[in-house]
C-alpha positions as a printed NumPy array, in Angstrom:
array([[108.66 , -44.888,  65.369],
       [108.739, -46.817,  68.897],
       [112.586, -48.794,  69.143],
       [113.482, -50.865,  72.216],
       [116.288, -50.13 ,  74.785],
       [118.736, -53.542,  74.946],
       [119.409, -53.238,  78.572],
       [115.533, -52.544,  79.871],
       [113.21 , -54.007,  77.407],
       [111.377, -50.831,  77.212],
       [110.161, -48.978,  73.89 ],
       [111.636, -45.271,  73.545],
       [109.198, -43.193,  70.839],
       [111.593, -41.66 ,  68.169],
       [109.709, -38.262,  67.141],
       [109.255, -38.261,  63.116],
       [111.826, -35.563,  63.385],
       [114.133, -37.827,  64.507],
       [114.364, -40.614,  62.448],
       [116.294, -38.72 ,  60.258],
       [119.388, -38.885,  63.206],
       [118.367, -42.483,  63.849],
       [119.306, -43.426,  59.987],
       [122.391, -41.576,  60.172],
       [125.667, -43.498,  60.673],
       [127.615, -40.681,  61.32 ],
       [125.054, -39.769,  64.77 ],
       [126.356, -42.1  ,  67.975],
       [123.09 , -40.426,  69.606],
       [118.814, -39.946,  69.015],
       [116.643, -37.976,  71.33 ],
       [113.411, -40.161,  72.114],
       [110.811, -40.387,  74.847],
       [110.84 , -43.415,  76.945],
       [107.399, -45.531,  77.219],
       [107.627, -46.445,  80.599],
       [104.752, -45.703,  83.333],
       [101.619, -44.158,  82.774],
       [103.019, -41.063,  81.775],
       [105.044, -39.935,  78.666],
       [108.606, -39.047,  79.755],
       [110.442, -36.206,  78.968],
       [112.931, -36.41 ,  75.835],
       [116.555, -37.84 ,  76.369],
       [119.145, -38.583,  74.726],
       [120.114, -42.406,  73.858],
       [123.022, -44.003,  72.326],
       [122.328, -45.754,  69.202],
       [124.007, -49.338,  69.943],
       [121.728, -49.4  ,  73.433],
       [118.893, -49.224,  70.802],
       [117.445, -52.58 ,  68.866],
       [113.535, -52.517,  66.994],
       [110.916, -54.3  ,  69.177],
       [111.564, -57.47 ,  67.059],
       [114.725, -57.796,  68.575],
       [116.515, -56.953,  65.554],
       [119.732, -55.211,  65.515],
       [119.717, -51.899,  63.388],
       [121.157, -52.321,  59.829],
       [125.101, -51.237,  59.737],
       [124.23 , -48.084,  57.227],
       [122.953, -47.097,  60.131],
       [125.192, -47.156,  62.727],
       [128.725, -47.608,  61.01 ],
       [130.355, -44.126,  59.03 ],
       [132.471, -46.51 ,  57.022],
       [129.615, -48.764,  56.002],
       [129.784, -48.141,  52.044],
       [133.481, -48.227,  52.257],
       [133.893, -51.764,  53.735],
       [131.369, -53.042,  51.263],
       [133.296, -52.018,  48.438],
       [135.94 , -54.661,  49.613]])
């Protein structure tokens, strides 16, 4: 799954692995490889609200907010 840093434009790869930690609101953090050059770079660590999808869309708030189901209940 490719996602897009907010502050560079570029697309980080999210390993299939990973998409689990991506989904989960309780994670602040997802290790990807950043699609920049001609070569695949090494896996780092990114913070999920630097992170958008390559439409430009923000990630959906189950995502990235713990008290998600909570404030909905309201």
């Amino acid at each position: 799954m490719f996602v897009k840093e907010k502050s560079s434009g570029d697309l980080i790869r999210i390993d299939p692995v990973d998409v689990l930690v991506l989904a989960d609101p309780l994670a602040e953090t997802v290790s990807g490889r950043r699609q920049a050059g001609e070569e695949e770079q090494d896996r780092d660590e990114y913070r999920k609200e630097d992170l958008i999808f390559p439409s430009g869309e923000s990630f959906p708030k189950c995502w990235t907010e713990p008290s998600y189901q909570l404030s909905k209940a309201h």
